[in-house]
XYZ file of C-alpha atoms in Angstrom:
608
model
C 41.778 -16.172 -56.890
C 41.368 -17.799 -53.176
C 38.801 -15.716 -50.162
C 40.744 -13.871 -47.934
C 39.096 -15.064 -44.250
C 39.825 -12.590 -41.709
C 40.878 -13.843 -37.864
C 37.920 -12.778 -35.169
C 40.924 -11.514 -33.486
C 41.771 -8.935 -36.228
C 38.634 -8.339 -37.027
C 38.361 -6.827 -33.362
C 41.789 -4.634 -33.726
C 40.439 -3.338 -37.088
C 37.414 -2.198 -35.533
C 38.714 -1.367 -32.129
C 40.247 0.942 -33.554
C 38.839 2.266 -36.383
C 35.310 2.658 -33.852
C 37.039 2.981 -30.640
C 40.378 4.692 -30.461
C 40.159 6.775 -32.819
C 36.396 8.028 -32.063
C 37.327 9.110 -28.236
C 40.038 10.853 -30.108
C 38.675 12.470 -32.293
C 35.291 12.844 -28.690
C 39.049 13.776 -26.286
C 38.884 17.612 -28.730
C 35.856 17.937 -29.258
C 35.448 18.224 -25.278
C 38.129 19.729 -24.211
C 37.280 22.561 -27.064
C 33.671 22.403 -26.292
C 34.306 22.302 -22.187
C 33.384 25.376 -21.734
C 30.475 25.522 -23.181
C 29.026 22.042 -21.630
C 30.061 23.500 -18.218
C 28.707 26.898 -18.383
C 25.590 24.449 -18.854
C 25.830 22.853 -16.225
C 26.515 26.284 -13.832
C 23.622 27.730 -15.478
C 21.692 24.503 -14.353
C 22.362 24.505 -10.986
C 21.886 28.123 -10.639
C 18.633 27.963 -11.804
C 17.252 25.016 -8.675
C 19.056 27.768 -6.262
C 16.427 30.622 -7.363
C 13.990 27.964 -7.971
C 14.062 26.879 -4.358
C 14.650 30.752 -3.157
C 11.985 31.152 -5.007
C 10.204 28.118 -3.318
C 10.328 30.002 0.292
C 9.975 33.300 -0.957
C 5.775 31.744 -2.190
C 5.698 29.313 1.033
C 6.531 32.379 2.365
C 4.072 34.920 0.807
C 1.314 31.837 1.183
C 1.748 31.459 4.897
C 0.916 35.061 5.422
C -1.803 35.212 3.371
C -3.563 32.363 5.397
C -3.470 34.479 8.579
C -5.001 36.698 6.639
C -7.325 33.518 4.944
C -7.716 32.505 9.367
C -9.617 36.012 9.522
C -13.160 35.149 7.967
C -13.275 31.756 10.264
C -11.465 33.473 13.492
C -14.452 33.232 17.554
C -13.554 34.305 20.452
C -16.478 33.706 22.718
C -18.659 33.167 19.710
C -19.031 36.178 18.429
C -16.775 36.065 14.711
C -14.824 39.087 14.247
C -18.038 39.670 11.233
C -19.869 40.124 13.413
C -17.729 42.065 16.064
C -17.168 44.508 13.089
C -20.680 44.920 12.146
C -22.429 45.676 15.071
C -22.653 49.045 16.768
C -23.498 48.766 20.585
C -20.038 47.007 20.767
C -17.918 49.598 22.021
C -15.004 50.748 20.830
C -13.093 49.436 24.445
C -13.792 46.246 23.625
C -13.730 45.954 19.936
C -10.119 47.018 20.164
C -9.317 44.348 22.244
C -11.197 41.297 20.424
C -8.950 42.706 17.833
C -5.879 42.694 20.071
C -6.696 39.492 21.043
C -7.309 37.885 17.339
C -4.509 39.581 15.323
C -1.473 38.419 18.811
C -3.123 34.866 18.510
C -1.921 34.304 15.136
C 1.398 36.254 15.043
C 2.405 34.210 17.135
C 1.725 31.346 15.187
C 3.790 32.977 12.640
C 7.547 33.976 14.043
C 8.014 35.495 10.359
C 5.065 38.411 11.307
C 6.916 41.516 12.808
C 3.395 43.396 12.624
C -0.300 42.871 11.333
C -2.773 46.509 11.277
C -6.134 46.764 10.159
C -8.067 49.637 8.930
C -12.640 49.299 9.245
C -15.338 50.641 7.360
C -15.617 52.796 9.528
C -11.867 55.014 9.530
C -10.989 52.350 12.736
C -6.949 51.844 12.911
C -6.234 48.049 14.146
C -2.629 47.215 15.069
C -0.131 44.405 16.361
C 3.486 44.795 16.609
C 5.476 42.007 18.111
C 8.122 44.310 19.132
C 6.296 46.228 22.065
C 9.142 49.488 21.395
C 6.888 50.030 18.080
C 3.667 51.925 18.686
C 1.375 53.127 14.637
C 2.056 56.892 14.610
C -1.045 58.854 15.032
C -2.231 59.468 11.254
C -6.416 59.214 9.742
C -7.465 56.348 7.763
C -6.827 58.231 5.045
C -3.812 59.119 5.214
C -2.892 55.389 6.203
C -4.372 54.505 2.252
C -3.207 57.038 -0.024
C 0.315 58.620 1.650
C 1.874 55.089 1.960
C 0.106 52.258 0.412
C -0.558 54.034 -2.955
C -0.668 50.281 -4.675
C -4.332 49.178 -3.428
C -6.840 50.100 -6.091
C -10.017 49.050 -6.242
C -9.060 45.357 -6.191
C -11.488 44.008 -3.641
C -10.294 39.858 -2.919
C -6.971 40.043 -5.251
C -4.066 39.723 -3.045
C -1.645 42.809 -2.975
C 2.061 42.636 -2.680
C 3.979 45.874 -1.305
C 7.418 46.515 -2.588
C 9.978 46.418 0.513
C 8.357 50.248 2.710
C 10.215 51.656 5.914
C 7.921 50.923 8.754
C 9.604 54.275 10.141
C 6.234 55.956 7.850
C 3.739 54.767 9.777
C 5.498 53.744 13.081
C 7.445 55.103 15.619
C 10.348 53.283 17.174
C 11.427 51.963 14.314
C 14.130 51.919 11.215
C 13.094 48.859 9.997
C 11.984 47.849 6.939
C 8.806 45.129 6.099
C 7.107 43.810 2.896
C 3.410 43.779 4.350
C 0.616 42.208 2.028
C -2.737 43.417 1.943
C -6.488 42.387 1.486
C -10.552 43.406 1.916
C -11.948 41.781 3.854
C -16.088 41.852 3.059
C -19.384 40.681 4.581
C -19.624 37.033 4.019
C -23.141 36.357 5.378
C -25.269 37.695 2.371
C -24.861 36.669 -0.715
C -25.010 39.377 -2.426
C -22.369 41.084 0.366
C -19.511 38.259 -0.415
C -17.124 40.034 -1.577
C -18.815 43.206 -2.414
C -19.191 45.078 0.879
C -15.974 45.334 2.207
C -15.071 45.832 6.367
C -12.024 46.767 7.123
C -8.611 46.432 4.270
C -5.543 43.934 6.432
C -2.322 43.999 6.672
C -0.024 41.696 7.336
C 3.718 42.595 8.029
C 7.030 40.558 7.369
C 10.582 42.141 7.988
C 13.030 41.451 5.675
C 15.183 39.951 7.626
C 13.059 36.947 7.161
C 13.663 37.075 3.555
C 17.089 37.787 4.064
C 17.627 34.361 6.335
C 15.930 31.985 3.104
C 19.393 33.958 1.172
C 21.121 33.170 3.420
C 20.911 29.219 3.341
C 21.527 29.089 -0.287
C 25.155 29.823 0.860
C 26.273 31.271 -2.846
C 27.865 34.882 -1.301
C 28.756 34.933 -5.358
C 25.545 35.450 -5.694
C 23.191 38.013 -5.382
C 18.649 37.769 -5.004
C 16.301 39.542 -5.639
C 11.963 40.180 -5.554
C 11.160 42.385 -8.271
C 8.594 43.962 -10.525
C 9.995 44.415 -13.350
C 6.839 47.136 -15.028
C 7.132 48.676 -12.526
C 10.847 48.465 -10.366
C 9.783 47.992 -7.232
C 11.858 45.424 -5.044
C 9.981 43.312 -2.413
C 13.807 42.097 -1.081
C 17.190 42.736 -2.828
C 20.711 41.357 -1.448
C 21.756 45.424 -2.699
C 19.410 47.453 0.098
C 20.643 50.617 -1.795
C 17.661 49.305 -4.212
C 15.010 49.701 -2.022
C 16.623 52.098 0.952
C 17.933 54.966 -1.604
C 15.893 53.740 -4.453
C 18.322 52.082 -7.009
C 16.761 50.196 -9.665
C 19.549 47.598 -10.311
C 18.617 45.568 -12.422
C 17.257 48.196 -14.011
C 19.998 48.134 -16.458
C 19.751 44.708 -17.613
C 16.482 43.035 -18.578
C 14.496 44.378 -22.541
C 11.668 43.291 -22.591
C 9.060 41.187 -21.514
C 9.805 38.226 -18.774
C 8.560 34.941 -20.316
C 7.591 32.935 -16.070
C 11.393 31.667 -15.987
C 14.488 32.439 -17.772
C 18.481 33.624 -18.185
C 19.147 36.790 -18.754
C 22.749 37.148 -20.993
C 23.749 41.316 -20.933
C 26.312 43.433 -19.534
C 28.685 40.635 -18.018
C 25.773 39.358 -15.507
C 23.646 36.648 -15.889
C 20.412 36.585 -14.667
C 18.386 34.355 -13.801
C 14.561 34.903 -12.671
C 11.427 32.646 -12.566
C 7.834 34.153 -11.877
C 5.708 34.151 -8.328
C 2.830 32.737 -8.607
C -0.527 34.718 -8.302
C 1.276 38.589 -8.259
C 3.804 40.617 -10.215
C 7.396 39.421 -9.173
C 9.788 37.601 -10.130
C 12.222 35.867 -8.028
C 15.536 36.530 -9.344
C 19.483 35.964 -8.743
C 22.799 37.630 -9.923
C 25.864 36.615 -11.171
C 28.969 37.444 -12.507
C 29.381 35.991 -16.181
C 32.525 34.229 -15.278
C 30.989 32.920 -12.404
C 28.791 30.752 -14.872
C 31.556 30.289 -17.369
C 33.946 28.818 -14.981
C 35.904 25.498 -16.371
C 35.777 23.248 -13.848
C 38.978 21.313 -15.266
C 41.733 24.867 -15.052
C 45.021 22.921 -15.664
C 45.066 21.384 -19.513
C 48.049 18.741 -18.239
C 45.281 17.779 -15.541
C 42.616 17.391 -18.475
C 45.589 15.191 -21.159
C 46.673 12.685 -18.118
C 43.035 11.883 -17.467
C 42.090 11.426 -21.415
C 45.846 9.456 -21.162
C 44.738 6.784 -18.192
C 40.927 6.388 -20.171
C 43.199 5.557 -23.208
C 45.189 3.684 -21.761
C 42.346 1.662 -19.479
C 39.754 1.415 -22.864
C 43.422 -0.966 -24.363
C 43.600 -3.127 -21.567
C 40.051 -3.828 -20.773
C 40.473 -4.415 -25.281
C 43.205 -7.193 -24.739
C 40.379 -9.043 -21.861
C 37.544 -8.468 -23.557
C 39.287 -9.589 -27.355
C 40.797 -13.319 -25.457
C 37.189 -13.657 -23.412
C 35.810 -13.612 -27.479
C 38.341 -15.425 -29.564
C 38.756 -17.946 -27.091
C 34.964 -19.551 -27.105
C 34.797 -18.595 -31.113
C 38.373 -21.049 -31.698
C 36.273 -23.686 -29.473
C 33.115 -23.976 -30.752
C 35.545 -24.088 -34.689
C 37.148 -27.088 -33.704
C 33.872 -28.674 -32.647
C 32.070 -27.797 -35.710
C 35.365 -29.629 -37.396
C 34.589 -32.528 -35.984
C 31.681 -33.250 -35.561
C 31.605 -32.733 -39.471
C 34.172 -35.746 -39.847
C 31.491 -37.763 -37.930
C 32.621 -37.510 -34.621
C 29.048 -37.201 -32.489
C 30.253 -38.288 -29.424
C 32.166 -34.794 -29.868
C 31.690 -31.458 -27.313
C 32.652 -28.074 -27.093
C 33.372 -27.236 -23.612
C 32.790 -23.135 -22.836
C 33.041 -21.830 -19.610
C 32.685 -18.082 -19.917
C 29.745 -16.838 -18.191
C 27.876 -15.518 -21.643
C 25.881 -16.071 -24.382
C 29.654 -17.736 -25.955
C 28.801 -20.737 -23.853
C 24.751 -20.464 -23.783
C 25.873 -21.107 -27.985
C 27.704 -24.259 -26.669
C 25.423 -25.801 -24.979
C 22.832 -25.259 -27.772
C 26.145 -26.735 -30.030
C 26.272 -29.744 -27.194
C 22.180 -30.004 -27.416
C 22.477 -30.907 -30.844
C 24.615 -33.202 -31.388
C 22.255 -35.267 -28.708
C 19.474 -34.199 -30.269
C 20.820 -35.261 -33.485
C 22.531 -38.860 -31.983
C 18.403 -39.348 -30.735
C 16.854 -38.484 -34.100
C 19.528 -41.021 -36.088
C 18.602 -43.976 -33.268
C 14.575 -42.846 -34.096
C 14.653 -43.403 -37.509
C 15.759 -46.864 -37.357
C 12.468 -47.076 -34.355
C 10.713 -45.304 -36.308
C 10.214 -47.220 -39.337
C 9.823 -51.334 -37.234
C 6.624 -48.723 -35.930
C 5.483 -47.718 -38.831
C 6.266 -51.335 -40.050
C 3.875 -53.126 -36.895
C 0.512 -50.289 -37.068
C 0.504 -51.044 -39.877
C 0.078 -54.999 -39.410
C -2.500 -53.606 -36.757
C -4.223 -51.769 -38.906
C -4.789 -54.396 -41.071
C -5.252 -56.497 -38.031
C -8.123 -54.449 -37.427
C -9.683 -54.275 -40.216
C -10.084 -58.182 -40.311
C -11.293 -58.082 -36.971
C -14.624 -56.704 -37.688
C -15.427 -58.008 -40.412
C -14.935 -61.419 -38.746
C -17.038 -60.718 -36.129
C -19.872 -58.923 -38.816
C -20.373 -62.082 -41.183
C -20.513 -64.292 -37.382
C -23.630 -62.600 -36.957
C -24.651 -62.136 -39.869
C -24.419 -65.959 -39.816
C -26.094 -66.298 -36.567
C -29.438 -63.924 -37.864
C -29.727 -66.031 -40.845
C -30.060 -69.606 -39.072
C -32.374 -67.563 -35.910
C -34.929 -66.575 -39.331
C -34.594 -70.436 -40.875
C -35.344 -71.338 -38.033
C -38.852 -68.507 -37.305
C -37.205 -67.327 -34.591
C -36.931 -63.282 -35.225
C -36.971 -61.648 -32.562
C -33.441 -62.640 -32.213
C -32.503 -62.326 -35.796
C -33.774 -58.856 -34.613
C -31.980 -58.062 -32.103
C -28.304 -59.937 -33.497
C -29.004 -57.581 -35.572
C -30.067 -54.584 -33.707
C -26.066 -55.416 -32.224
C -24.466 -55.788 -35.383
C -25.612 -52.294 -36.821
C -24.065 -51.217 -33.123
C -20.885 -52.758 -33.637
C -21.125 -51.316 -37.084
C -21.757 -47.600 -35.629
C -19.525 -48.438 -32.521
C -16.193 -49.194 -34.034
C -16.242 -49.174 -38.088
C -16.781 -45.267 -37.397
C -12.871 -43.843 -35.742
C -14.743 -40.455 -36.006
C -15.227 -38.801 -32.776
C -17.641 -35.939 -33.947
C -21.397 -37.842 -35.392
C -24.442 -36.499 -36.750
C -27.897 -36.467 -34.999
C -29.687 -37.970 -36.964
C -27.223 -41.084 -37.023
C -27.272 -40.786 -33.286
C -31.167 -41.624 -32.721
C -30.741 -44.528 -35.196
C -28.388 -46.407 -32.375
C -30.861 -44.879 -30.334
C -33.623 -46.205 -31.701
C -31.160 -50.001 -32.243
C -29.680 -50.356 -28.814
C -33.945 -49.559 -27.083
C -35.301 -52.429 -29.634
C -32.841 -54.837 -26.829
C -33.521 -52.945 -23.831
C -36.740 -54.333 -24.416
C -35.984 -57.293 -24.384
C -33.837 -57.249 -21.360
C -35.919 -55.996 -19.407
C -39.705 -56.620 -21.273
C -41.506 -53.939 -19.347
C -43.818 -51.962 -21.551
C -41.054 -48.875 -22.470
C -41.247 -46.721 -25.847
C -38.886 -44.263 -26.902
C -40.149 -40.630 -27.983
C -37.880 -38.816 -30.096
C -38.843 -35.058 -30.344
C -35.650 -33.519 -33.331
C -36.196 -31.115 -35.584
C -34.907 -31.182 -38.908
C -32.636 -28.430 -38.969
C -31.626 -30.257 -35.486
C -30.758 -33.888 -36.304
C -28.108 -32.075 -39.574
C -25.959 -31.418 -35.925
C -22.441 -33.155 -35.326
C -22.299 -34.100 -31.200
C -20.280 -36.178 -29.682
C -20.089 -40.013 -30.202
C -22.092 -42.352 -28.205
C -22.840 -39.231 -26.087
C -26.506 -40.286 -25.374
C -26.814 -43.643 -25.034
C -25.531 -43.914 -21.187
C -28.282 -41.312 -20.056
C -30.685 -43.249 -21.861
C -29.576 -46.571 -20.437
C -29.570 -45.283 -17.469
C -32.947 -44.137 -17.204
C -34.275 -47.678 -18.348
C -32.093 -48.965 -15.508
C -31.667 -47.861 -12.358
C -35.701 -45.415 -13.499
C -38.303 -47.120 -14.334
C -37.137 -50.868 -15.055
C -39.018 -51.252 -11.236
C -42.580 -50.308 -12.853
C -44.819 -51.934 -14.860
C -43.767 -49.718 -17.628
C -42.609 -46.375 -19.160
C -41.403 -44.271 -21.764
C -38.517 -42.443 -22.115
C -38.802 -38.678 -23.832
C -35.633 -36.946 -25.963
C -35.994 -33.135 -26.822
C -33.833 -30.551 -27.856
C -34.224 -27.125 -29.003
C -31.454 -24.246 -29.652
C -31.012 -21.197 -27.323
C -28.534 -18.455 -29.415
C -24.868 -19.699 -29.710
C -25.954 -23.964 -27.596
C -27.140 -26.645 -27.942
C -29.827 -28.308 -25.340
C -31.164 -31.733 -24.927
C -33.188 -33.568 -22.864
C -33.769 -36.605 -22.197
C -37.290 -37.456 -19.143
C -38.260 -40.601 -17.868
C -41.383 -41.045 -15.949
C -39.340 -43.980 -13.346
C -39.020 -43.703 -9.434
C -37.104 -40.399 -9.206
C -33.582 -39.750 -7.260
C -33.443 -38.235 -3.821
C -31.539 -35.056 -2.830
C -29.659 -36.138 -1.190
C -28.620 -38.461 -3.520
C -28.745 -35.545 -6.903
C -26.047 -33.473 -4.194
C -23.575 -36.974 -3.835
C -24.343 -37.073 -7.903
C -23.149 -33.499 -8.534
C -20.207 -33.634 -6.241
C -18.762 -36.682 -8.123
C -19.563 -35.578 -11.340
C -17.664 -31.481 -10.437
C -14.568 -33.304 -9.446
C -11.909 -32.128 -11.914
C -10.199 -35.892 -12.373
C -10.786 -37.718 -15.569
C -12.845 -41.335 -15.570
C -13.545 -40.693 -11.540
C -15.417 -43.448 -9.731
C -18.030 -43.054 -7.687
C -17.453 -45.205 -4.424
C -21.297 -45.094 -3.189
C -21.997 -46.079 -7.162
C -24.603 -43.763 -7.264
C -23.746 -42.318 -10.317
C -21.909 -45.143 -13.279
C -19.184 -44.617 -14.394
C -20.463 -44.716 -18.477
C -22.433 -40.678 -16.878
C -19.803 -39.858 -15.416
C -16.941 -40.305 -18.486
C -19.197 -38.397 -20.405
C -19.792 -35.341 -18.360
C -15.859 -36.060 -18.392
C -15.171 -35.845 -22.257
C -17.511 -33.046 -22.363
C -15.385 -30.637 -20.576
C -12.159 -31.994 -22.492
C -13.738 -31.670 -25.946
C -16.402 -28.688 -25.499
C -15.008 -26.392 -22.581
C -15.818 -26.584 -18.737
C -19.193 -23.620 -19.993
C -20.528 -26.834 -21.006
C -21.174 -30.495 -19.760
C -25.218 -31.353 -18.051
C -27.041 -31.423 -15.009
C -29.109 -33.602 -13.366
C -33.094 -32.604 -11.663
C -35.632 -35.306 -10.471
C -37.929 -35.908 -8.185
C -38.953 -38.635 -6.737
C -42.328 -41.228 -7.941
C -42.190 -38.883 -10.365
C -39.237 -38.897 -12.932
C -35.474 -37.421 -13.897
C -34.453 -34.789 -16.373
C -31.062 -35.058 -17.782
C -30.186 -31.901 -19.414
C -27.072 -31.333 -22.056
C -25.284 -27.894 -22.673
C -23.168 -28.615 -26.175
C -21.692 -26.421 -28.240
C -23.490 -25.788 -32.215
C -21.542 -27.805 -34.073
C -22.452 -27.875 -38.103
C -19.854 -30.539 -39.238
C -17.086 -32.293 -38.773
C -14.136 -32.376 -36.390
C -10.218 -30.712 -38.733
C -9.723 -34.643 -37.443
C -13.252 -36.522 -38.792
C -12.456 -35.214 -41.720
C -8.931 -36.217 -42.627
C -9.643 -39.817 -41.485
C -12.652 -39.245 -43.574
C -10.018 -38.940 -46.737
């Protein structure tokens, strides 16, 4: 049975109808059915934010007034604090009145919303300041001042008290204003025992309700009413409906049932009440609005909704046609290119200019064809190179073997001529050649490196005809560790060549030990030493990052620089060697190497 194949265009069309148009139509129906609820949520959020902004402004107003009372403790005039004035019985009442009046005026001038200030000291003396000079405090005693007008004070000492909106005429002549009063006790803080306990005065700051009304007007929501309300006591600090504090009405009582959270929304009896608790007091900022305002529908006309949905569907169809064409065109081009490649055309190119992922796929296809063409060509080249490598490897096996045989013949000839010294030199040379040429491993056992040094030292002794000795002191454990091959020979050669060749004799001593995770090797000679200037120059040359860098002054041999670079490249930047020397005394070269207990993986592959 022939497999049915669908073109990309048909698949896109089916997907568009099933997963695009149909869900959009269903969504439009559901959206229209539930739009009222969703728009209601938007309106709720807006009104909640307006109420929060109103609450924040009221809190700022209260905080600013409270800060005035906090400044009482810091107030000083002519070096005398308010507490000192109140407690100093030697100051006459007239002077106290002048001092306290000046203080009250100073604070009132700093805040435009302060209508008046009043204070009662511990002796019952009453002080007052009114911004409106036509107002005066009625002549009443301190007891009535506390109990008749402000019965809510209680016994709280340090807590801020905020009183409900009050008719200022209860204590003040020449006014018909309503005010909000904030109250705090002032305690004697001059001693630890008296702070918070010894009340020396009670202070009131009065705010006109007009100040809160100005905040409401800034909200620009004439359809809403604002309140600052204590639902437990039924008290209003502020209300858009003045009858709540003029006539004692409680317009919010019928809408609030039960205890309120810190913020929320109440739906009740055709009203929606948004509320948010003010900081550090029992009052709430509340905004009340008719439910019809909150649930108002943004699209009032059904025809507008239908037109909008129809326009969206039409626009999506147009976009789909363009999208479908942009998808199917590069797919068809890529399909044709792949068909040509399958037919053996390695010059084929997929020309796609869609500025999207399909263009990247086309570029990837073209690169794949180029790589395939190159790899096919490289197969032939690799085959030829492999044959040449096999021949070269055979030659390399023959040359060292031929050289070893020639050296052995010369050594035997020297023995036949009783020239034992020459024979020993030839044997040492052959041993070193086998060590250097015959062993391809990069890492070598420490014991083998020591044997090679001993053979090399035999040649040095003959070369320089001096009484020189090589002393090696390493433990069996260290002799089984691995280091880089030919790492120590250039250092030993330099010690003899530059250190002790000009003396009648000398010694080179080699020792090693392990410190934590590092192998420390010391090569020391008792030669002529190196000056401090030369040591600094050598260290500068060693620290040149360029591998193979040579010393233009000639103080450091190429071999020693190569050894330093090999350590850095093979072991890491934390490893290397350093040179210390003292003129006419000797030189010490200290290697810091990693502890290797086995060959490298590459050396193991060479062995196998």
